[in-house]
Coordinates of C-alpha atoms in Angstrom, one line a residue:
X1 CA 16.4 10.7 -84.1
X2 CA 15.6 9.3 -80.6
X3 CA 12.4 11.2 -79.8
X4 CA 10.1 13.6 -81.6
X5 CA 7.0 15.4 -80.3
X6 CA 4.5 17.4 -82.4
X7 CA 1.9 19.9 -81.3
X8 CA 1.9 18.9 -77.6
X9 CA -0.6 20.6 -75.4
X10 CA -1.5 20.2 -71.7
X11 CA -3.9 22.0 -69.3
X12 CA -4.8 21.5 -65.6
X13 CA -8.2 22.7 -64.5
X14 CA -8.6 25.2 -67.2
X15 CA -5.0 26.5 -66.8
X16 CA -3.1 26.1 -70.0
X17 CA 0.4 24.9 -69.2
X18 CA 1.7 24.8 -72.8
X19 CA 0.3 24.4 -76.3
X20 CA 1.6 23.5 -79.8
X21 CA 5.0 22.4 -78.6
X22 CA 7.3 20.8 -81.3
X23 CA 10.6 19.3 -80.3
X24 CA 13.1 16.7 -81.5
X25 CA 16.0 15.0 -79.6
X26 CA 18.8 13.4 -81.6
X27 CA 21.6 11.0 -80.6
X28 CA 24.3 12.7 -78.4
X29 CA 22.2 15.9 -78.0
X30 CA 23.0 17.8 -74.8
X31 CA 20.0 19.9 -73.8
X32 CA 19.2 22.1 -70.8
X33 CA 15.5 22.8 -70.2
X34 CA 14.9 26.0 -68.2
X35 CA 12.0 28.2 -67.2
X36 CA 10.5 29.9 -64.2
X37 CA 8.9 27.9 -61.4
X38 CA 5.5 26.7 -62.6
X39 CA 6.3 27.0 -66.3
X40 CA 5.6 23.3 -66.8
X41 CA 9.1 21.8 -67.1
X42 CA 8.4 18.7 -65.0
X43 CA 5.1 18.3 -66.7
X44 CA 6.8 18.2 -70.1
X45 CA 9.3 15.6 -68.9
X46 CA 6.5 13.4 -67.5
X47 CA 4.7 13.5 -70.9
X48 CA 7.9 12.8 -72.8
X49 CA 8.6 9.7 -70.6
X50 CA 5.0 8.5 -70.7
X51 CA 4.2 9.1 -67.1
X52 CA 1.6 11.7 -68.0
X53 CA -0.7 12.0 -71.0
X54 CA -0.8 15.1 -73.2
X55 CA -4.2 16.6 -74.0
X56 CA -3.2 16.9 -77.6
X57 CA -0.2 16.0 -79.8
X58 CA 1.9 13.0 -80.6
X59 CA 5.2 11.6 -79.4
X60 CA 7.4 9.2 -81.6
X61 CA 10.4 7.2 -80.4
X62 CA 12.9 5.4 -82.5
X63 CA 12.8 1.6 -82.3
X64 CA 14.4 0.0 -79.2
X65 CA 15.3 3.4 -77.7
X66 CA 16.1 3.2 -74.0
X67 CA 15.1 6.2 -71.9
X68 CA 15.8 6.8 -68.1
X69 CA 14.0 9.5 -66.1
X70 CA 15.2 10.9 -62.8
X71 CA 12.5 12.7 -60.9
X72 CA 13.2 15.6 -58.5
X73 CA 12.3 13.4 -55.5
X74 CA 12.3 9.6 -55.2
X75 CA 9.8 7.8 -53.0
X76 CA 10.5 4.1 -52.6
X77 CA 10.2 1.5 -49.9
X78 CA 12.5 -1.0 -51.6
X79 CA 13.8 -3.8 -49.3
X80 CA 16.9 -4.2 -51.4
X81 CA 20.3 -3.1 -50.1
X82 CA 22.1 -0.1 -51.7
X83 CA 24.4 -2.5 -53.5
X84 CA 21.5 -4.8 -54.7
X85 CA 19.7 -1.7 -56.1
X86 CA 22.7 -0.4 -57.9
X87 CA 23.4 -3.8 -59.4
X88 CA 20.0 -3.7 -61.2
X89 CA 21.7 -1.4 -63.7
X90 CA 23.5 -4.5 -65.0
X91 CA 20.7 -7.0 -65.2
X92 CA 22.0 -8.4 -68.5
X93 CA 25.4 -9.1 -66.9
X94 CA 23.8 -10.6 -63.9
X95 CA 21.9 -13.0 -66.1
X96 CA 25.1 -14.0 -67.9
X97 CA 26.8 -14.4 -64.6
X98 CA 24.1 -16.8 -63.4
X99 CA 24.5 -18.8 -66.6
X100 CA 28.2 -19.1 -66.1
X101 CA 27.7 -20.4 -62.5
X102 CA 25.2 -23.0 -63.8
X103 CA 27.7 -24.1 -66.5
X104 CA 30.4 -24.4 -63.8
X105 CA 28.2 -26.7 -61.8
X106 CA 27.6 -28.9 -64.9
X107 CA 31.3 -29.0 -65.7
X108 CA 32.1 -30.2 -62.2
X109 CA 30.2 -33.4 -63.1
X110 CA 30.6 -33.6 -66.9
X111 CA 33.4 -31.6 -68.7
X112 CA 32.9 -32.5 -72.3
X113 CA 34.3 -30.4 -75.2
X114 CA 30.9 -29.0 -76.2
X115 CA 30.3 -27.7 -72.6
X116 CA 33.8 -26.3 -72.3
X117 CA 33.4 -24.4 -75.7
X118 CA 30.0 -23.0 -74.6
X119 CA 31.5 -21.8 -71.3
X120 CA 34.5 -20.2 -73.0
X121 CA 32.3 -18.3 -75.5
X122 CA 29.9 -17.1 -72.8
X123 CA 32.9 -16.0 -70.6
X124 CA 34.4 -14.1 -73.5
X125 CA 31.1 -12.3 -74.1
X126 CA 30.8 -11.6 -70.4
X127 CA 34.2 -9.9 -70.4
X128 CA 33.5 -7.9 -73.5
X129 CA 30.3 -6.5 -72.0
X130 CA 32.2 -5.3 -68.9
X131 CA 31.4 -8.2 -66.6
X132 CA 34.7 -8.0 -64.8
X133 CA 34.5 -4.2 -64.3
X134 CA 30.8 -3.6 -63.3
X135 CA 31.4 -3.9 -59.6
X136 CA 34.2 -1.3 -59.8
X137 CA 31.8 1.0 -61.8
X138 CA 29.2 0.7 -59.0
X139 CA 31.7 1.5 -56.3
X140 CA 32.9 4.5 -58.3
X141 CA 29.4 5.9 -58.8
X142 CA 28.3 5.4 -55.2
X143 CA 31.5 7.0 -53.9
X144 CA 31.3 9.8 -56.5
X145 CA 27.7 10.8 -55.6
X146 CA 28.5 11.1 -51.9
X147 CA 27.2 7.7 -50.7
X148 CA 30.6 6.4 -49.7
X149 CA 30.0 6.6 -45.9
X150 CA 27.1 4.2 -46.0
X151 CA 27.2 0.4 -45.7
X152 CA 26.3 -0.6 -49.2
X153 CA 25.8 -4.3 -48.5
X154 CA 23.8 -3.9 -45.3
X155 CA 21.8 -0.7 -45.4
X156 CA 18.4 -0.9 -47.1
X157 CA 17.1 1.6 -49.6
X158 CA 14.0 2.1 -47.5
X159 CA 16.2 3.4 -44.7
X160 CA 17.8 6.2 -46.8
X161 CA 16.8 9.9 -46.8
X162 CA 15.0 11.4 -49.7
X163 CA 18.3 13.0 -51.0
X164 CA 20.2 9.7 -50.6
X165 CA 17.5 7.8 -52.6
X166 CA 17.7 10.4 -55.4
X167 CA 21.5 10.1 -55.5
X168 CA 21.2 6.3 -55.6
X169 CA 18.7 6.5 -58.4
X170 CA 21.0 8.8 -60.3
X171 CA 23.9 6.4 -59.8
X172 CA 21.8 3.5 -61.2
X173 CA 20.7 5.5 -64.2
X174 CA 24.2 6.6 -65.1
X175 CA 25.4 3.0 -64.8
X176 CA 22.6 1.9 -67.1
X177 CA 23.8 4.3 -69.9
X178 CA 20.4 4.7 -71.6
X179 CA 20.2 6.2 -75.1
X180 CA 18.4 9.2 -73.6
X181 CA 19.0 10.3 -70.0
X182 CA 16.3 12.7 -68.6
X183 CA 17.2 14.4 -65.3
X184 CA 14.9 16.8 -63.4
X185 CA 17.1 19.0 -61.1
X186 CA 19.8 16.3 -60.5
X187 CA 22.1 18.7 -58.6
X188 CA 19.6 19.5 -55.7
X189 CA 21.1 17.0 -53.3
X190 CA 24.7 17.1 -54.3
X191 CA 27.6 18.7 -52.5
X192 CA 30.4 20.3 -54.6
X193 CA 32.5 17.2 -54.8
X194 CA 29.6 15.1 -56.0
X195 CA 28.5 17.8 -58.4
X196 CA 32.0 17.9 -60.0
X197 CA 31.9 14.1 -60.3
X198 CA 28.5 14.2 -62.0
X199 CA 29.7 16.9 -64.4
X200 CA 32.7 14.9 -65.5
X201 CA 30.5 11.8 -66.0
X202 CA 28.1 13.8 -68.2
X203 CA 30.9 15.5 -70.1
X204 CA 32.1 12.0 -71.0
X205 CA 28.6 10.6 -71.6
X206 CA 28.4 9.4 -75.2
X207 CA 24.7 9.4 -75.5
X208 CA 21.9 12.1 -75.3
X209 CA 20.7 13.8 -72.2
X210 CA 18.0 16.4 -71.3
X211 CA 18.4 18.1 -68.0
X212 CA 16.3 20.5 -66.0
X213 CA 18.5 22.7 -63.9
X214 CA 18.7 26.1 -62.3
X215 CA 22.5 25.7 -61.9
X216 CA 24.0 28.1 -64.4
X217 CA 27.6 26.8 -63.9
X218 CA 26.3 23.3 -64.5
X219 CA 24.5 24.3 -67.7
X220 CA 27.5 26.3 -69.0
X221 CA 29.8 23.3 -68.6
X222 CA 27.5 20.6 -70.1
X223 CA 24.8 21.6 -72.5
X224 CA 25.0 22.5 -76.2
X225 CA 21.3 23.6 -76.5
X226 CA 19.0 25.6 -74.2
X227 CA 15.3 25.0 -74.4
X228 CA 13.2 27.7 -72.6
X229 CA 9.6 27.0 -71.6
X230 CA 8.0 30.4 -71.3
X231 CA 4.3 31.4 -71.5
X232 CA 3.3 28.0 -72.8
X233 CA 5.8 28.1 -75.7
X234 CA 9.2 26.4 -76.2
X235 CA 12.0 28.5 -77.5
X236 CA 15.2 26.7 -78.6
X237 CA 18.7 28.2 -78.6
X238 CA 22.0 26.8 -79.7
X239 CA 24.8 27.0 -77.2
X240 CA 25.2 26.9 -73.4
X241 CA 23.5 29.1 -70.8
X242 CA 25.8 32.1 -71.3
X243 CA 25.2 31.9 -75.0
X244 CA 21.5 31.6 -74.5
X245 CA 21.5 34.9 -72.5
X246 CA 23.3 36.7 -75.3
X247 CA 21.0 35.2 -78.0
X248 CA 17.8 36.0 -76.1
X249 CA 18.8 39.6 -75.4
X250 CA 19.8 40.1 -79.0
X251 CA 16.5 38.7 -80.2
X252 CA 14.6 40.8 -77.7
X253 CA 16.5 43.9 -78.8
X254 CA 15.8 43.1 -82.5
X255 CA 12.1 42.6 -81.8
X256 CA 11.9 45.9 -79.9
X257 CA 13.5 47.7 -82.8
X258 CA 11.1 46.2 -85.3
X259 CA 8.1 46.9 -83.1
X260 CA 9.1 50.5 -82.7
X261 CA 9.6 50.9 -86.4
X262 CA 6.2 49.3 -87.1
X263 CA 4.5 51.4 -84.5
X264 CA 5.8 54.6 -86.1
X265 CA 4.6 53.4 -89.5
X266 CA 1.2 52.4 -88.1
X267 CA 0.8 55.7 -86.4
X268 CA 1.7 57.6 -89.5
X269 CA -0.9 55.6 -91.5
X270 CA -3.6 56.1 -88.8
X271 CA -2.9 59.8 -88.7
X272 CA -3.2 60.0 -92.5
X273 CA -6.5 58.1 -92.4
X274 CA -7.9 60.3 -89.6
X275 CA -7.1 63.5 -91.5
X276 CA -8.2 62.4 -94.9
X277 CA -11.0 59.9 -94.7
X278 CA -13.8 62.5 -94.8
X279 CA -12.3 64.6 -97.6
X280 CA -13.7 63.7 -101.0
X281 CA -10.3 64.3 -102.8
X282 CA -8.3 62.1 -100.5
X283 CA -10.9 59.6 -99.3
X284 CA -9.8 56.8 -101.6
X285 CA -6.2 57.1 -100.5
X286 CA -7.3 57.1 -96.9
X287 CA -9.3 53.9 -97.5
X288 CA -6.3 52.3 -99.2
X289 CA -4.2 53.2 -96.1
X290 CA -6.9 51.7 -93.9
X291 CA -6.8 48.4 -95.8
X292 CA -3.0 48.4 -95.6
X293 CA -3.3 48.8 -91.8
X294 CA -5.8 45.9 -91.6
X295 CA -3.5 43.6 -93.6
X296 CA -0.4 44.6 -91.5
X297 CA 0.8 41.6 -89.5
X298 CA 1.3 43.1 -86.1
X299 CA 4.6 42.6 -84.3
X300 CA 4.1 42.0 -80.6
X301 CA 5.9 44.3 -78.3
X302 CA 8.6 42.2 -76.6
X303 CA 8.2 41.5 -72.9
X304 CA 10.5 43.6 -70.8
X305 CA 13.0 41.6 -68.7
X306 CA 10.9 39.2 -66.7
X307 CA 9.5 40.3 -63.4
X308 CA 12.0 39.4 -60.7
X309 CA 11.7 39.1 -57.0
X310 CA 12.7 42.6 -55.9
X311 CA 15.1 41.7 -53.1
X312 CA 17.2 44.3 -51.2
X313 CA 18.8 43.6 -47.8
X314 CA 19.4 46.6 -45.6
X315 CA 20.5 46.8 -42.0
X316 CA 19.2 48.6 -38.9
X317 CA 22.7 49.6 -37.7
X318 CA 26.3 48.4 -38.3
X319 CA 27.9 45.9 -36.0
X320 CA 31.3 46.3 -34.2
X321 CA 34.4 45.1 -36.0
X322 CA 34.4 41.7 -34.3
X323 CA 31.2 40.0 -35.3
X324 CA 31.6 36.5 -33.7
X325 CA 34.3 34.5 -31.8
X326 CA 34.2 30.7 -31.4
X327 CA 36.6 28.7 -29.1
X328 CA 36.9 24.9 -29.2
X329 CA 33.3 24.7 -30.5
X330 CA 31.9 21.2 -31.0
X331 CA 28.6 20.9 -32.8
X332 CA 26.5 17.8 -33.3
X333 CA 23.9 15.7 -31.6
X334 CA 25.1 12.8 -29.4
X335 CA 28.6 12.9 -30.9
X336 CA 30.6 15.9 -32.4
X337 CA 30.5 16.0 -36.2
X338 CA 33.9 17.6 -36.5
X339 CA 37.0 18.3 -34.4
X340 CA 36.7 21.4 -32.1
X341 CA 36.4 24.7 -34.1
X342 CA 38.0 28.0 -33.2
X343 CA 37.5 31.0 -35.5
X344 CA 36.7 34.7 -35.7
X345 CA 34.3 36.5 -38.1
X346 CA 34.8 40.2 -38.8
X347 CA 32.5 42.9 -40.1
X348 CA 32.0 42.8 -43.9
X349 CA 33.3 39.3 -44.4
X350 CA 31.3 37.1 -46.8
X351 CA 32.1 33.6 -46.0
X352 CA 31.1 30.6 -48.1
X353 CA 31.0 27.4 -45.9
X354 CA 31.7 24.4 -48.0
X355 CA 32.1 20.7 -47.2
X356 CA 30.6 17.3 -48.0
X357 CA 27.0 16.4 -47.2
X358 CA 26.6 15.3 -43.6
X359 CA 29.7 17.0 -42.3
X360 CA 27.7 19.5 -40.2
X361 CA 27.5 22.8 -42.2
X362 CA 23.8 23.3 -41.4
X363 CA 24.3 22.1 -37.8
X364 CA 27.0 24.8 -37.4
X365 CA 24.7 27.5 -38.7
X366 CA 21.9 26.4 -36.4
X367 CA 24.3 26.3 -33.4
X368 CA 25.5 29.9 -34.1
X369 CA 21.9 31.0 -34.5
X370 CA 21.0 29.6 -31.1
X371 CA 18.7 27.0 -32.5
X372 CA 20.9 24.2 -31.1
X373 CA 23.1 23.9 -28.1
X374 CA 26.8 23.2 -28.7
X375 CA 28.2 20.0 -27.3
X376 CA 31.2 21.8 -25.9
X377 CA 33.2 25.0 -26.3
X378 CA 31.5 28.3 -26.8
X379 CA 30.9 31.2 -29.2
X380 CA 30.1 34.9 -28.5
X381 CA 28.5 37.6 -30.7
X382 CA 30.3 40.9 -30.9
X383 CA 29.1 44.5 -30.1
X384 CA 25.7 45.4 -31.6
X385 CA 25.5 42.3 -33.7
X386 CA 21.9 41.4 -34.8
X387 CA 21.8 37.9 -36.3
X388 CA 19.2 36.2 -38.5
X389 CA 19.1 32.6 -40.0
X390 CA 17.7 31.6 -43.3
X391 CA 16.8 27.9 -42.9
X392 CA 16.7 25.9 -46.2
X393 CA 13.8 23.8 -44.7
X394 CA 11.9 27.0 -43.9
X395 CA 11.1 25.8 -40.4
X396 CA 10.5 29.4 -39.4
X397 CA 7.3 29.4 -41.5
X398 CA 3.9 28.3 -39.9
X399 CA 2.1 26.1 -42.4
X400 CA -1.4 27.1 -41.1
X401 CA -0.8 30.8 -41.6
X402 CA -1.9 32.8 -44.6
X403 CA 0.9 34.3 -46.5
X404 CA -0.2 37.8 -45.4
X405 CA -0.4 36.8 -41.8
X406 CA 3.0 35.0 -41.8
X407 CA 4.7 38.4 -42.5
X408 CA 2.3 40.6 -40.5
X409 CA 2.5 38.5 -37.3
X410 CA 6.3 38.9 -37.4
X411 CA 6.3 42.6 -38.3
X412 CA 3.1 44.1 -36.8
X413 CA 4.6 47.6 -37.0
X414 CA 3.5 47.8 -40.7
X415 CA -0.1 48.2 -41.9
X416 CA -1.7 45.8 -44.3
X417 CA -1.0 48.0 -47.3
X418 CA 2.7 48.0 -46.5
X419 CA 2.7 44.2 -46.0
X420 CA 1.0 43.6 -49.3
X421 CA 3.4 45.9 -51.0
X422 CA 6.4 43.9 -49.6
X423 CA 4.7 40.7 -50.7
X424 CA 4.1 42.1 -54.1
X425 CA 7.9 42.9 -54.5
X426 CA 8.4 39.1 -53.8
X427 CA 5.9 38.2 -56.5
X428 CA 2.9 37.5 -54.2
X429 CA 0.1 39.5 -55.6
X430 CA -3.7 39.9 -55.3
X431 CA -5.4 36.8 -53.9
X432 CA -2.1 34.9 -53.6
X433 CA -1.4 36.7 -50.2
X434 CA -4.4 34.8 -48.8
X435 CA -3.1 31.4 -49.6
X436 CA -2.1 29.0 -46.8
X437 CA 1.7 28.7 -46.4
X438 CA 1.2 24.9 -46.6
X439 CA 0.0 25.3 -50.2
X440 CA 3.1 27.1 -51.4
X441 CA 5.7 25.6 -53.7
X442 CA 9.3 25.3 -52.6
X443 CA 10.3 28.4 -54.5
X444 CA 7.4 30.4 -53.0
X445 CA 8.3 29.3 -49.5
X446 CA 11.9 30.3 -50.2
X447 CA 10.8 33.8 -51.3
X448 CA 8.6 34.2 -48.3
X449 CA 11.4 33.2 -45.9
X450 CA 13.8 35.6 -47.7
X451 CA 11.3 38.4 -47.2
X452 CA 11.3 37.8 -43.5
X453 CA 15.1 38.1 -43.5
X454 CA 14.9 41.3 -45.5
X455 CA 12.4 42.9 -43.1
X456 CA 14.5 41.9 -40.1
X457 CA 17.2 44.3 -41.2
X458 CA 19.9 42.2 -39.3
X459 CA 23.6 43.0 -39.8
X460 CA 24.8 39.3 -39.7
X461 CA 23.0 36.8 -41.9
X462 CA 23.4 33.1 -41.8
X463 CA 22.1 31.6 -45.0
X464 CA 21.6 27.8 -45.5
X465 CA 21.3 27.1 -49.3
X466 CA 19.5 30.4 -50.0
X467 CA 19.3 29.9 -53.8
X468 CA 17.7 26.4 -53.5
X469 CA 14.2 26.3 -55.1
X470 CA 14.6 29.7 -56.7
X471 CA 14.3 30.0 -60.5
X472 CA 17.1 31.5 -62.5
X473 CA 15.7 35.0 -62.5
X474 CA 15.2 35.1 -58.7
X475 CA 18.7 33.6 -58.2
X476 CA 20.2 36.5 -60.2
X477 CA 18.3 39.0 -58.2
X478 CA 19.3 37.4 -54.9
X479 CA 22.9 37.6 -56.0
X480 CA 22.5 41.3 -56.8
X481 CA 20.9 41.9 -53.4
X482 CA 23.6 40.0 -51.4
X483 CA 26.3 41.7 -53.4
X484 CA 25.0 45.0 -52.2
X485 CA 24.3 43.9 -48.6
X486 CA 26.3 46.1 -46.2
X487 CA 26.4 43.5 -43.3
X488 CA 28.3 40.2 -42.7
X489 CA 27.5 36.9 -44.4
X490 CA 28.1 33.3 -43.5
X491 CA 26.4 31.1 -46.1
X492 CA 26.2 27.4 -47.2
X493 CA 25.7 26.9 -50.9
X494 CA 26.6 24.6 -53.7
X495 CA 25.6 27.3 -56.2
X496 CA 29.0 28.1 -57.7
X497 CA 27.7 31.3 -59.5
X498 CA 26.5 32.6 -56.1
X499 CA 29.8 31.6 -54.4
X500 CA 31.9 33.1 -57.1
X501 CA 30.0 36.5 -57.1
X502 CA 29.5 36.9 -53.3
X503 CA 32.2 35.2 -51.2
X504 CA 35.5 36.9 -50.2
X505 CA 36.5 33.9 -48.1
X506 CA 36.0 30.1 -48.4
X507 CA 35.8 28.0 -45.3
X508 CA 36.1 24.2 -45.9
X509 CA 34.5 22.1 -43.2
X510 CA 35.6 18.4 -42.7
X511 CA 35.6 15.9 -39.8
X512 CA 39.2 17.1 -39.1
X513 CA 38.0 20.7 -38.6
X514 CA 38.0 24.0 -40.5
X515 CA 40.4 25.1 -43.3
X516 CA 40.2 28.8 -44.1
X517 CA 41.0 30.1 -47.6
X518 CA 41.4 33.8 -47.9
X519 CA 40.2 35.3 -51.2
X520 CA 37.3 34.6 -53.6
X521 CA 36.2 31.3 -55.2
X522 CA 38.6 31.5 -58.1
X523 CA 41.5 32.0 -55.6
X524 CA 40.2 29.0 -53.6
X525 CA 40.1 26.8 -56.7
X526 CA 43.7 27.9 -57.6
X527 CA 44.9 27.2 -54.1
X528 CA 43.2 23.8 -54.1
X529 CA 44.8 23.1 -57.5
X530 CA 48.2 24.1 -56.3
X531 CA 47.8 22.0 -53.2
X532 CA 46.7 19.0 -55.3
X533 CA 49.7 19.5 -57.6
X534 CA 52.0 19.7 -54.6
X535 CA 50.5 16.5 -53.2
X536 CA 51.1 14.8 -56.5
X537 CA 54.7 16.1 -56.6
X538 CA 55.3 14.9 -53.0
X539 CA 53.7 11.5 -54.0
X540 CA 56.0 11.2 -57.0
X541 CA 59.1 12.1 -55.0
X542 CA 58.1 9.6 -52.4
X543 CA 57.5 6.9 -55.0
X544 CA 60.9 7.6 -56.5
X545 CA 62.5 7.5 -53.0
X546 CA 60.7 4.3 -52.3
X547 CA 61.7 2.9 -55.6
X548 CA 65.3 3.9 -55.0
X549 CA 65.2 2.4 -51.5
X550 CA 63.5 -0.7 -52.9
X551 CA 66.1 -1.0 -55.7
X552 CA 69.0 -0.5 -53.2
X553 CA 67.4 -3.0 -50.8
X554 CA 67.0 -5.5 -53.7
X555 CA 70.6 -5.1 -54.7
X556 CA 71.7 -5.6 -51.0
X557 CA 69.4 -8.6 -50.9
X558 CA 70.9 -10.1 -54.1
X559 CA 74.4 -9.6 -52.6
X560 CA 73.3 -11.4 -49.4
X561 CA 71.8 -14.2 -51.5
X562 CA 75.1 -14.6 -53.4
X563 CA 77.1 -14.6 -50.2
X564 CA 74.8 -17.2 -48.7
X565 CA 75.0 -19.4 -51.8
X566 CA 78.8 -19.2 -51.6
X567 CA 78.8 -20.1 -47.9
X568 CA 76.4 -22.9 -48.5
X569 CA 78.6 -24.3 -51.3
X570 CA 81.6 -24.0 -49.0
X571 CA 79.8 -25.8 -46.1
X572 CA 78.6 -28.6 -48.5
X573 CA 82.3 -29.1 -49.6
X574 CA 83.4 -29.2 -46.0
X575 CA 80.7 -31.7 -45.0
X576 CA 81.6 -33.9 -48.0
X577 CA 85.3 -33.7 -47.0
X578 CA 84.5 -34.7 -43.3
X579 CA 82.2 -37.5 -44.5
X580 CA 85.1 -38.8 -46.6
X581 CA 87.5 -38.7 -43.7
X582 CA 85.1 -40.5 -41.5
X583 CA 85.2 -43.4 -43.9
X584 CA 89.0 -43.9 -43.5
X585 CA 90.0 -46.9 -41.2
X586 CA 92.5 -44.9 -39.2
X587 CA 89.6 -42.6 -38.2
X588 CA 86.6 -44.9 -37.6
X589 CA 88.9 -47.3 -35.7
X590 CA 90.2 -44.5 -33.5
X591 CA 87.4 -43.5 -31.1
X592 CA 89.0 -40.2 -30.2
X593 CA 89.5 -39.1 -33.8
X594 CA 86.0 -40.4 -34.7
X595 CA 84.4 -38.3 -32.0
X596 CA 86.2 -35.1 -33.1
X597 CA 85.3 -35.5 -36.8
X598 CA 81.6 -36.4 -35.9
X599 CA 81.4 -33.2 -33.8
X600 CA 83.0 -31.2 -36.7
X601 CA 80.4 -32.7 -39.1
X602 CA 77.6 -31.8 -36.8
X603 CA 78.7 -28.2 -36.6
X604 CA 79.0 -27.9 -40.4
X605 CA 75.5 -29.4 -40.7
X606 CA 74.0 -26.9 -38.2
X607 CA 75.7 -24.0 -40.0
X608 CA 74.3 -25.4 -43.4
X609 CA 70.8 -25.6 -42.0
X610 CA 71.0 -22.1 -40.7
X611 CA 72.4 -20.6 -43.9
X612 CA 69.8 -22.5 -46.0
X613 CA 67.0 -21.1 -43.9
X614 CA 68.4 -17.6 -44.4
X615 CA 68.7 -18.2 -48.1
X616 CA 65.1 -19.5 -48.4
X617 CA 63.7 -16.4 -46.6
X618 CA 65.6 -14.0 -48.8
X619 CA 64.5 -15.8 -52.0
X620 CA 60.8 -15.9 -50.8
X621 CA 60.9 -12.2 -49.9
X622 CA 62.3 -11.4 -53.4
X623 CA 59.5 -13.3 -55.0

C-alpha cells in the first residue's frame, strides 16, 4: 500500500464537493480519475498530495513513499535554464558527481591506496545508479515532450509559455520516477507525437500512477482502474475506459430493473393497505403490510444518462462544390512558419489538421478565417461559402458581458426566452445566464463559444481544438453533432477519438509544407506505418550496400597495402644493393660511375619515401 484515505470530505462555502470518500493506491496501480467539470477531481488530488486540507477524514502514506504531482498549469519564475531544471530530477547523482570531482582534485595531489579505493567504489555506485546515462535520459524526455526546438542550455524556465513549463515539469517528474505519479490533465499541451511518447513512457512505468484525463484513447491504452467522482461519491471500476462504460451501463440497467421490481411490490402493498386498513377483518393484515413498507430499504431510481450539452450544428444553405482554394499561401508573423501551401477543400470534406506544436496549425486557421493577413500567396472562398472559426482561446467572447448578453448581442433576432432556451441546451440554466463571462471555467467558455458557432449556421467550420476543456460527456455529444454536421470541416485536434470518428482526410503540417492523406485516421496510421517500414527497409538496404561497398573498399585497400609493402621491400633491396656497389673501389674511385650510382640511389630513396607515405595513409585510414 502506498496511500490510503478514509472518510474524506470537503466543502467550499457551503457547497459539498464530496463526502465519505474511501480509497487505496497500491504499488504499480494504474488509475484513471474521471468526472464532469466541477466534480472535484483537482480538489481530491490536492488533498491527497497535502496541498489542501480535507474537512474530515484521514490520509495514510507508507514509509518513505515518494509522490510527485503535476498540476494542470505551472506558474514559476525560475531563473534556471531548461537543462538545469531537468537535472534536478537527479539530485542524488549530482551529489555523487560533485563528490567524484572533489576526490579527483585530492588524487591529483595525493593518490594513496585508500583514496583510490574510495574513488573506485563511488564511481561504481555512480555507474549503477545511472550516472553515465542520466544526460541521455534528460535529452530523450525533453525531445519526446516537444521541447526539442528550444535552447536547453541558454533559455530560462521563466521565459517559457505556460504549456512549455507544464511539459518541462512533466519531463522532470517522469525522470524522477516517484513511487506514485499523480498527473492532472497531462495531455492538454501535447501534440500527437508527444502524446504517443508519453503513453509509451507510462506503459513502461514500473510504479504507480493516478491520472486525471478526458482523453478516452489515453485512458484505454494506459489504465487498469477507473475512479469516477460523481455527485460527491467515488465509484471504482476495474478495467480501462471502455470497460468502465460497459460496467457502469450494466450496473445502471441492473439498478433500474431492481428499482422497477421494488416499485411494483411497493405499489401492490400500498394498494392493499389503502383497501383494507379500515376493514375490521383485514385491518391487522393491512397494518402488517404497512410495517413491511416502513422497513423496506428503498432502492434509489438510477440517474438517467447524465445531462449532456445538447449540440446540433445545422447550416443556412449548402455551399458550392469548391469550398476553398489556396495558392502558394505563406502564414506566420515576421517569417513564414512553413513552406508555401497550395490546396483545395471541397464540400463535405472533414479534414483533421495535424502537426507538432508551433508549426502553425492555429495560424493557418486564423489566416483562412481572415483574422490574420497571409505573408504571401492567396486563398479564395468558393460560391455561397459561409465560414466560422472556433478559437480554442475563446477570443471571440467578451469577458465583461453576461452569458445571456454574449449570445443575445450576436443574435438579436431571437427573444430572451429563445436565448435562454439555447443556453439551457448548453447547460447554462437559471441564474447562471447572468454570470459574467470572465467568471466562467474553461469548459463553460468552450460551451458558450460552441453555441455561437451553432447559432451562426455556417456551412464551413474551422475548429481549433474544439474538445479541449470539455468533460467526457460533452465530448461525446460534440462528436455526435459534428458527425451529423452537413457542412465542411477543417479542424485541429489531438483528441484521437474525435479524429477517428469525424475525419475523412488527414492533413499533416510540417515546416516543409502539407502532406495530404486520403481516408480516415485508421487509414492514416496504416499509411504512416507502411511508410515507416519502407523507410526502415530502405535504410537496411542502404546499410547493406554501404557495408558491401565498405567491405569491397577494405579489400581493395588491403590489396593496395600488400602491393605497397612488396614495392617498399623491393626498393629497400635495391637501395641496399646500390649502397653496396658504392662501397666498391672501382666505383668510388671512378667519378663518372660514382655520380651515376648516387643518382640511382637518390631516385630509389625518393620512391621509397613516396611509397612509405602512401602505405602510412592507407594503414591510418584502415584504423
